[in-house]
Amino acid sequence: MSHSSKLHKNRCLLYNQGLMPYLEAHEWQRSLQGDRIHDPNLDDVLILLEHPPVYTLGQGANSDFLKFDIDKNVYDVHRVERGGEVTYHCPGQLVGYPILNLQRYSKDLHWYLRQLEEVLIRVLAVYKLQGERIPAFTGVWLQGRKVAAIGIKVSRWITMHGFALNVCPDMTGFERIVPCGISDKPVGSLAEWIPSITCEEVRFYVAQCFAEVFGVEIVESQPKEFF
């Protein structure tokens, strides 16, 4: 990287959204990714939002990890093109969808996954909590409980999907699945350690730590192309 480009940080547009249906957010990500495949010079984006209760399965995910009949259920279930197994989203879980052009950073998916983990480990450190990685698994753990799941999809080095951090969700929805296909490691939420924590305050730290880890300038923005 030349000296001058170090001085000019990449901009990353921050779209802070509220509660958004999963399929609407998915469609939005795909359109942002498509725009950037078409024009790689567009700014990177970080979307932060929450979803109404929904189960999603990664591309090769095993539906045996659902503890209910996928055809006779009352829950929203979607199979999508990210990597990873089944996961659960609901209010109180902060979801981040970075739409990044990895050609600006590193064309290495393992590097990218570790950077996403690093963002969340730094967020936990703000609260004096020691987030951990477990070799061979993707995500972030806190005292043996998985508090953040990560699953990505990359096309022509443009990313979509991302991470989900359990801030203060109703955890009962996780009882109906084997989260991420890992049966012997429980899920947890930050509220177990910090009862008063909210997604609202955590958003701020996620954006800040994301800017640090990726070396970008966060620009709070209102999306115009989608709504």
PDB file of C-alpha atoms in Angstrom:
ATOM      1  CA  MET A   1       0.000   0.000   0.000  1.00  0.00           C
ATOM      2  CA  SER A   2       1.506   3.358  -0.923  1.00  0.00           C
ATOM      3  CA  HIS A   3       2.125   5.949   1.746  1.00  0.00           C
ATOM      4  CA  SER A   4      -0.527   8.314   0.360  1.00  0.00           C
ATOM      5  CA  SER A   5      -3.315   5.734   0.366  1.00  0.00           C
ATOM      6  CA  LYS A   6      -2.634   5.070   4.064  1.00  0.00           C
ATOM      7  CA  LEU A   7      -3.526   8.699   4.750  1.00  0.00           C
ATOM      8  CA  HIS A   8      -6.796   8.450   2.865  1.00  0.00           C
ATOM      9  CA  LYS A   9      -8.758   5.801   4.693  1.00  0.00           C
ATOM     10  CA  ASN A  10     -11.405   3.897   2.816  1.00  0.00           C
ATOM     11  CA  ARG A  11     -14.840   5.230   3.604  1.00  0.00           C
ATOM     12  CA  CYS A  12     -17.366   2.792   4.986  1.00  0.00           C
ATOM     13  CA  LEU A  13     -20.996   3.870   4.950  1.00  0.00           C
ATOM     14  CA  LEU A  14     -22.777   2.925   8.168  1.00  0.00           C
ATOM     15  CA  TYR A  15     -26.468   2.117   7.783  1.00  0.00           C
ATOM     16  CA  ASN A  16     -27.989   1.925  11.266  1.00  0.00           C
ATOM     17  CA  GLN A  17     -31.364   0.240  10.840  1.00  0.00           C
ATOM     18  CA  GLY A  18     -33.921  -0.933  13.362  1.00  0.00           C
ATOM     19  CA  LEU A  19     -35.864  -4.168  13.136  1.00  0.00           C
ATOM     20  CA  MET A  20     -35.927  -5.462   9.553  1.00  0.00           C
ATOM     21  CA  PRO A  21     -37.462  -8.672   8.160  1.00  0.00           C
ATOM     22  CA  TYR A  22     -34.744 -11.128   7.200  1.00  0.00           C
ATOM     23  CA  LEU A  23     -35.679 -11.455   3.522  1.00  0.00           C
ATOM     24  CA  GLU A  24     -35.837  -7.697   3.059  1.00  0.00           C
ATOM     25  CA  ALA A  25     -32.326  -7.311   4.512  1.00  0.00           C
ATOM     26  CA  HIS A  26     -31.128 -10.234   2.409  1.00  0.00           C
ATOM     27  CA  GLU A  27     -32.454  -8.657  -0.780  1.00  0.00           C
ATOM     28  CA  TRP A  28     -30.853  -5.349   0.199  1.00  0.00           C
ATOM     29  CA  GLN A  29     -27.456  -6.990   0.777  1.00  0.00           C
ATOM     30  CA  ARG A  30     -27.653  -8.722  -2.564  1.00  0.00           C
ATOM     31  CA  SER A  31     -28.398  -5.482  -4.349  1.00  0.00           C
ATOM     32  CA  LEU A  32     -25.513  -3.682  -2.566  1.00  0.00           C
ATOM     33  CA  GLN A  33     -23.172  -6.567  -3.380  1.00  0.00           C
ATOM     34  CA  GLY A  34     -24.334  -6.617  -7.012  1.00  0.00           C
ATOM     35  CA  ASP A  35     -23.750  -2.870  -7.366  1.00  0.00           C
ATOM     36  CA  ARG A  36     -20.190  -3.316  -6.083  1.00  0.00           C
ATOM     37  CA  ILE A  37     -19.445  -6.279  -8.307  1.00  0.00           C
ATOM     38  CA  HIS A  38     -20.549  -4.037 -11.174  1.00  0.00           C
ATOM     39  CA  ASP A  39     -18.599  -1.004  -9.871  1.00  0.00           C
ATOM     40  CA  PRO A  40     -15.794  -2.004  -7.435  1.00  0.00           C
ATOM     41  CA  ASN A  41     -15.076   1.685  -6.722  1.00  0.00           C
ATOM     42  CA  LEU A  42     -18.257   2.173  -4.696  1.00  0.00           C
ATOM     43  CA  ASP A  43     -17.817   2.764  -0.960  1.00  0.00           C
ATOM     44  CA  ASP A  44     -17.900  -0.157   1.441  1.00  0.00           C
ATOM     45  CA  VAL A  45     -20.969  -0.504   3.661  1.00  0.00           C
ATOM     46  CA  LEU A  46     -21.693  -1.783   7.168  1.00  0.00           C
ATOM     47  CA  ILE A  47     -25.358  -2.465   7.956  1.00  0.00           C
ATOM     48  CA  LEU A  48     -26.304  -2.866  11.627  1.00  0.00           C
ATOM     49  CA  LEU A  49     -29.819  -4.081  12.434  1.00  0.00           C
ATOM     50  CA  GLU A  50     -31.988  -6.569  14.291  1.00  0.00           C
ATOM     51  CA  HIS A  51     -34.307  -9.205  12.828  1.00  0.00           C
ATOM     52  CA  PRO A  52     -37.707 -10.472  13.917  1.00  0.00           C
ATOM     53  CA  PRO A  53     -37.407 -14.166  14.976  1.00  0.00           C
ATOM     54  CA  VAL A  54     -36.067 -16.245  12.082  1.00  0.00           C
ATOM     55  CA  TYR A  55     -33.975 -19.379  11.489  1.00  0.00           C
ATOM     56  CA  THR A  56     -31.481 -19.468   8.635  1.00  0.00           C
ATOM     57  CA  LEU A  57     -29.456 -22.338   7.219  1.00  0.00           C
ATOM     58  CA  GLY A  58     -26.184 -21.927   5.386  1.00  0.00           C
ATOM     59  CA  GLN A  59     -25.689 -23.354   1.919  1.00  0.00           C
ATOM     60  CA  GLY A  60     -24.658 -26.858   2.917  1.00  0.00           C
ATOM     61  CA  ALA A  61     -26.354 -26.770   6.313  1.00  0.00           C
ATOM     62  CA  ASN A  62     -27.770 -29.977   7.697  1.00  0.00           C
ATOM     63  CA  SER A  63     -31.489 -29.654   8.451  1.00  0.00           C
ATOM     64  CA  ASP A  64     -31.058 -32.369  11.121  1.00  0.00           C
ATOM     65  CA  PHE A  65     -29.797 -29.527  13.298  1.00  0.00           C
ATOM     66  CA  LEU A  66     -33.358 -28.181  13.363  1.00  0.00           C
ATOM     67  CA  LYS A  67     -35.297 -29.794  16.179  1.00  0.00           C
ATOM     68  CA  PHE A  68     -38.623 -29.237  14.431  1.00  0.00           C
ATOM     69  CA  ASP A  69     -40.152 -30.371  11.156  1.00  0.00           C
ATOM     70  CA  ILE A  70     -39.155 -27.787   8.576  1.00  0.00           C
ATOM     71  CA  ASP A  71     -42.416 -28.343   6.626  1.00  0.00           C
ATOM     72  CA  LYS A  72     -44.812 -28.140   9.577  1.00  0.00           C
ATOM     73  CA  ASN A  73     -43.352 -25.358  11.610  1.00  0.00           C
ATOM     74  CA  VAL A  74     -44.653 -22.002  12.739  1.00  0.00           C
ATOM     75  CA  TYR A  75     -41.228 -20.394  12.465  1.00  0.00           C
ATOM     76  CA  ASP A  76     -39.690 -18.436   9.668  1.00  0.00           C
ATOM     77  CA  VAL A  77     -36.931 -20.581   8.093  1.00  0.00           C
ATOM     78  CA  HIS A  78     -34.740 -19.599   5.140  1.00  0.00           C
ATOM     79  CA  ARG A  79     -31.862 -21.376   3.425  1.00  0.00           C
ATOM     80  CA  VAL A  80     -29.365 -18.801   2.185  1.00  0.00           C
ATOM     81  CA  GLU A  81     -26.036 -18.701   0.398  1.00  0.00           C
ATOM     82  CA  ARG A  82     -23.735 -18.008   3.357  1.00  0.00           C
ATOM     83  CA  GLY A  83     -21.358 -20.569   4.794  1.00  0.00           C
ATOM     84  CA  GLY A  84     -22.140 -22.208   8.114  1.00  0.00           C
ATOM     85  CA  GLU A  85     -24.904 -24.228   9.700  1.00  0.00           C
ATOM     86  CA  VAL A  86     -28.262 -23.242  11.171  1.00  0.00           C
ATOM     87  CA  THR A  87     -28.567 -20.077  13.221  1.00  0.00           C
ATOM     88  CA  TYR A  88     -31.297 -18.072  14.900  1.00  0.00           C
ATOM     89  CA  HIS A  89     -31.890 -14.316  14.755  1.00  0.00           C
ATOM     90  CA  CYS A  90     -34.269 -12.322  16.938  1.00  0.00           C
ATOM     91  CA  PRO A  91     -34.625  -8.874  18.511  1.00  0.00           C
ATOM     92  CA  GLY A  92     -31.893  -8.202  21.059  1.00  0.00           C
ATOM     93  CA  GLN A  93     -29.308  -9.787  18.777  1.00  0.00           C
ATOM     94  CA  LEU A  94     -27.239  -7.215  16.885  1.00  0.00           C
ATOM     95  CA  VAL A  95     -26.577  -8.303  13.311  1.00  0.00           C
ATOM     96  CA  GLY A  96     -23.845  -6.775  11.171  1.00  0.00           C
ATOM     97  CA  TYR A  97     -23.655  -7.118   7.400  1.00  0.00           C
ATOM     98  CA  PRO A  98     -20.400  -5.698   5.998  1.00  0.00           C
ATOM     99  CA  ILE A  99     -20.441  -5.270   2.219  1.00  0.00           C
ATOM    100  CA  LEU A 100     -16.706  -4.873   1.698  1.00  0.00           C
ATOM    101  CA  ASN A 101     -14.462  -5.050  -1.318  1.00  0.00           C
ATOM    102  CA  LEU A 102     -11.727  -7.354   0.028  1.00  0.00           C
ATOM    103  CA  GLN A 103      -9.381  -6.253  -2.758  1.00  0.00           C
ATOM    104  CA  ARG A 104      -8.899  -3.131  -0.584  1.00  0.00           C
ATOM    105  CA  TYR A 105      -7.881  -5.237   2.425  1.00  0.00           C
ATOM    106  CA  SER A 106      -6.727  -8.808   1.857  1.00  0.00           C
ATOM    107  CA  LYS A 107      -7.932 -11.379  -0.641  1.00  0.00           C
ATOM    108  CA  ASP A 108      -8.042 -14.031   2.051  1.00  0.00           C
ATOM    109  CA  LEU A 109     -11.286 -15.341   3.526  1.00  0.00           C
ATOM    110  CA  HIS A 110      -9.654 -16.771   6.646  1.00  0.00           C
ATOM    111  CA  TRP A 111      -8.109 -13.383   7.311  1.00  0.00           C
ATOM    112  CA  TYR A 112     -11.524 -11.757   6.877  1.00  0.00           C
ATOM    113  CA  LEU A 113     -13.244 -14.163   9.311  1.00  0.00           C
ATOM    114  CA  ARG A 114     -10.526 -13.539  11.912  1.00  0.00           C
ATOM    115  CA  GLN A 115     -10.975  -9.760  11.470  1.00  0.00           C
ATOM    116  CA  LEU A 116     -14.725 -10.046  12.096  1.00  0.00           C
ATOM    117  CA  GLU A 117     -13.972 -12.043  15.249  1.00  0.00           C
ATOM    118  CA  GLU A 118     -11.457  -9.390  16.268  1.00  0.00           C
ATOM    119  CA  VAL A 119     -14.085  -6.638  15.949  1.00  0.00           C
ATOM    120  CA  LEU A 120     -16.374  -8.500  18.351  1.00  0.00           C
ATOM    121  CA  ILE A 121     -13.558  -9.421  20.758  1.00  0.00           C
ATOM    122  CA  ARG A 122     -12.729  -5.710  20.979  1.00  0.00           C
ATOM    123  CA  VAL A 123     -16.390  -4.856  21.595  1.00  0.00           C
ATOM    124  CA  LEU A 124     -16.439  -7.311  24.512  1.00  0.00           C
ATOM    125  CA  ALA A 125     -13.201  -5.791  25.825  1.00  0.00           C
ATOM    126  CA  VAL A 126     -15.010  -2.441  26.131  1.00  0.00           C
ATOM    127  CA  TYR A 127     -17.121  -4.196  28.785  1.00  0.00           C
ATOM    128  CA  LYS A 128     -14.045  -5.817  30.397  1.00  0.00           C
ATOM    129  CA  LEU A 129     -15.139  -9.192  29.004  1.00  0.00           C
ATOM    130  CA  GLN A 130     -12.571 -11.572  27.546  1.00  0.00           C
ATOM    131  CA  GLY A 131     -13.904 -12.872  24.231  1.00  0.00           C
ATOM    132  CA  GLU A 132     -12.196 -15.969  22.867  1.00  0.00           C
ATOM    133  CA  ARG A 133     -11.748 -17.879  19.646  1.00  0.00           C
ATOM    134  CA  ILE A 134     -11.893 -21.658  19.552  1.00  0.00           C
ATOM    135  CA  PRO A 135      -9.551 -23.108  16.911  1.00  0.00           C
ATOM    136  CA  ALA A 136     -11.430 -24.931  14.132  1.00  0.00           C
ATOM    137  CA  PHE A 137     -14.653 -23.007  14.848  1.00  0.00           C
ATOM    138  CA  THR A 138     -15.702 -19.575  13.615  1.00  0.00           C
ATOM    139  CA  GLY A 139     -17.258 -17.154  16.088  1.00  0.00           C
ATOM    140  CA  VAL A 140     -16.596 -15.657  19.505  1.00  0.00           C
ATOM    141  CA  TRP A 141     -16.975 -17.359  22.884  1.00  0.00           C
ATOM    142  CA  LEU A 142     -17.238 -15.975  26.387  1.00  0.00           C
ATOM    143  CA  GLN A 143     -16.426 -18.340  29.244  1.00  0.00           C
ATOM    144  CA  GLY A 144     -17.260 -21.335  27.056  1.00  0.00           C
ATOM    145  CA  ARG A 145     -20.538 -19.924  25.706  1.00  0.00           C
ATOM    146  CA  LYS A 146     -20.887 -18.834  22.099  1.00  0.00           C
ATOM    147  CA  VAL A 147     -22.001 -15.196  22.029  1.00  0.00           C
ATOM    148  CA  ALA A 148     -21.338 -14.395  18.358  1.00  0.00           C
ATOM    149  CA  ALA A 149     -21.889 -16.370  15.161  1.00  0.00           C
ATOM    150  CA  ILE A 150     -20.287 -15.527  11.814  1.00  0.00           C
ATOM    151  CA  GLY A 151     -21.176 -16.688   8.307  1.00  0.00           C
ATOM    152  CA  ILE A 152     -20.154 -15.025   5.062  1.00  0.00           C
ATOM    153  CA  LYS A 153     -20.596 -15.194   1.310  1.00  0.00           C
ATOM    154  CA  VAL A 154     -18.062 -13.601  -1.009  1.00  0.00           C
ATOM    155  CA  SER A 155     -18.476 -13.035  -4.754  1.00  0.00           C
ATOM    156  CA  ARG A 156     -15.648 -11.472  -6.768  1.00  0.00           C
ATOM    157  CA  TRP A 157     -14.116 -10.428  -3.444  1.00  0.00           C
ATOM    158  CA  ILE A 158     -17.247  -8.478  -2.408  1.00  0.00           C
ATOM    159  CA  THR A 159     -18.624  -9.727   0.917  1.00  0.00           C
ATOM    160  CA  MET A 160     -22.159 -10.189   2.208  1.00  0.00           C
ATOM    161  CA  HIS A 161     -23.790 -11.782   5.273  1.00  0.00           C
ATOM    162  CA  GLY A 162     -21.675 -11.281   8.393  1.00  0.00           C
ATOM    163  CA  PHE A 163     -21.974 -11.594  12.161  1.00  0.00           C
ATOM    164  CA  ALA A 164     -24.646 -11.865  14.842  1.00  0.00           C
ATOM    165  CA  LEU A 165     -23.859 -10.839  18.420  1.00  0.00           C
ATOM    166  CA  ASN A 166     -26.216 -11.982  21.182  1.00  0.00           C
ATOM    167  CA  VAL A 167     -26.631  -8.818  23.225  1.00  0.00           C
ATOM    168  CA  CYS A 168     -29.914  -9.302  25.098  1.00  0.00           C
ATOM    169  CA  PRO A 169     -32.123 -11.659  23.035  1.00  0.00           C
ATOM    170  CA  ASP A 170     -34.791 -14.051  24.268  1.00  0.00           C
ATOM    171  CA  MET A 171     -32.619 -17.171  24.199  1.00  0.00           C
ATOM    172  CA  THR A 172     -35.455 -19.709  24.062  1.00  0.00           C
ATOM    173  CA  GLY A 173     -35.414 -19.676  20.250  1.00  0.00           C
ATOM    174  CA  PHE A 174     -31.991 -21.323  20.337  1.00  0.00           C
ATOM    175  CA  GLU A 175     -33.465 -24.348  22.118  1.00  0.00           C
ATOM    176  CA  ARG A 176     -35.164 -25.442  18.893  1.00  0.00           C
ATOM    177  CA  ILE A 177     -31.890 -25.866  16.980  1.00  0.00           C
ATOM    178  CA  VAL A 178     -28.336 -27.128  17.351  1.00  0.00           C
ATOM    179  CA  PRO A 179     -26.752 -23.684  16.878  1.00  0.00           C
ATOM    180  CA  CYS A 180     -24.082 -23.725  14.169  1.00  0.00           C
ATOM    181  CA  GLY A 181     -24.222 -27.534  14.352  1.00  0.00           C
ATOM    182  CA  ILE A 182     -22.242 -27.557  17.610  1.00  0.00           C
ATOM    183  CA  SER A 183     -24.156 -29.634  20.145  1.00  0.00           C
ATOM    184  CA  ASP A 184     -21.713 -29.575  23.055  1.00  0.00           C
ATOM    185  CA  LYS A 185     -21.041 -25.853  23.356  1.00  0.00           C
ATOM    186  CA  PRO A 186     -23.872 -23.703  24.740  1.00  0.00           C
ATOM    187  CA  VAL A 187     -24.862 -20.301  23.371  1.00  0.00           C
ATOM    188  CA  GLY A 188     -24.880 -17.277  25.630  1.00  0.00           C
ATOM    189  CA  SER A 189     -25.751 -13.587  25.553  1.00  0.00           C
ATOM    190  CA  LEU A 190     -23.969 -10.542  26.929  1.00  0.00           C
ATOM    191  CA  ALA A 191     -26.962  -9.813  29.187  1.00  0.00           C
ATOM    192  CA  GLU A 192     -25.892 -12.785  31.314  1.00  0.00           C
ATOM    193  CA  TRP A 193     -22.795 -10.784  32.278  1.00  0.00           C
ATOM    194  CA  ILE A 194     -24.214  -7.255  31.954  1.00  0.00           C
ATOM    195  CA  PRO A 195     -27.967  -7.307  32.690  1.00  0.00           C
ATOM    196  CA  SER A 196     -28.598  -3.690  31.613  1.00  0.00           C
ATOM    197  CA  ILE A 197     -26.897  -3.959  28.199  1.00  0.00           C
ATOM    198  CA  THR A 198     -28.798  -2.863  25.052  1.00  0.00           C
ATOM    199  CA  CYS A 199     -28.260  -3.243  21.304  1.00  0.00           C
ATOM    200  CA  GLU A 200     -28.485   0.529  20.999  1.00  0.00           C
ATOM    201  CA  GLU A 201     -25.299   1.154  22.993  1.00  0.00           C
ATOM    202  CA  VAL A 202     -23.474  -1.871  21.554  1.00  0.00           C
ATOM    203  CA  ARG A 203     -24.050  -0.589  17.992  1.00  0.00           C
ATOM    204  CA  PHE A 204     -21.843   2.388  18.757  1.00  0.00           C
ATOM    205  CA  TYR A 205     -18.957   0.187  19.932  1.00  0.00           C
ATOM    206  CA  VAL A 206     -19.363  -2.246  17.040  1.00  0.00           C
ATOM    207  CA  ALA A 207     -19.025   0.613  14.534  1.00  0.00           C
ATOM    208  CA  GLN A 208     -16.034   2.027  16.428  1.00  0.00           C
ATOM    209  CA  CYS A 209     -14.213  -1.323  16.697  1.00  0.00           C
ATOM    210  CA  PHE A 210     -15.039  -2.146  13.066  1.00  0.00           C
ATOM    211  CA  ALA A 211     -13.407   1.158  12.004  1.00  0.00           C
ATOM    212  CA  GLU A 212     -10.291   0.332  14.057  1.00  0.00           C
ATOM    213  CA  VAL A 213      -9.876  -3.237  12.872  1.00  0.00           C
ATOM    214  CA  PHE A 214     -10.449  -2.516   9.173  1.00  0.00           C
ATOM    215  CA  GLY A 215      -8.813   0.920   9.222  1.00  0.00           C
ATOM    216  CA  VAL A 216     -11.818   2.648   7.659  1.00  0.00           C
ATOM    217  CA  GLU A 217     -13.547   5.966   8.152  1.00  0.00           C
ATOM    218  CA  ILE A 218     -17.144   5.313   9.218  1.00  0.00           C
ATOM    219  CA  VAL A 219     -19.637   7.654   7.563  1.00  0.00           C
ATOM    220  CA  GLU A 220     -23.137   7.501   9.071  1.00  0.00           C
ATOM    221  CA  SER A 221     -25.507   7.415   6.130  1.00  0.00           C
ATOM    222  CA  GLN A 222     -29.102   6.977   5.133  1.00  0.00           C
ATOM    223  CA  PRO A 223     -29.590   4.386   2.423  1.00  0.00           C
ATOM    224  CA  LYS A 224     -31.311   5.880  -0.591  1.00  0.00           C
ATOM    225  CA  GLU A 225     -31.050   3.104  -3.122  1.00  0.00           C
ATOM    226  CA  PHE A 226     -33.188   0.637  -1.239  1.00  0.00           C
ATOM    227  CA  PHE A 227     -36.044   2.307   0.602  1.00  0.00           C
TER     228      PHE A 227
END
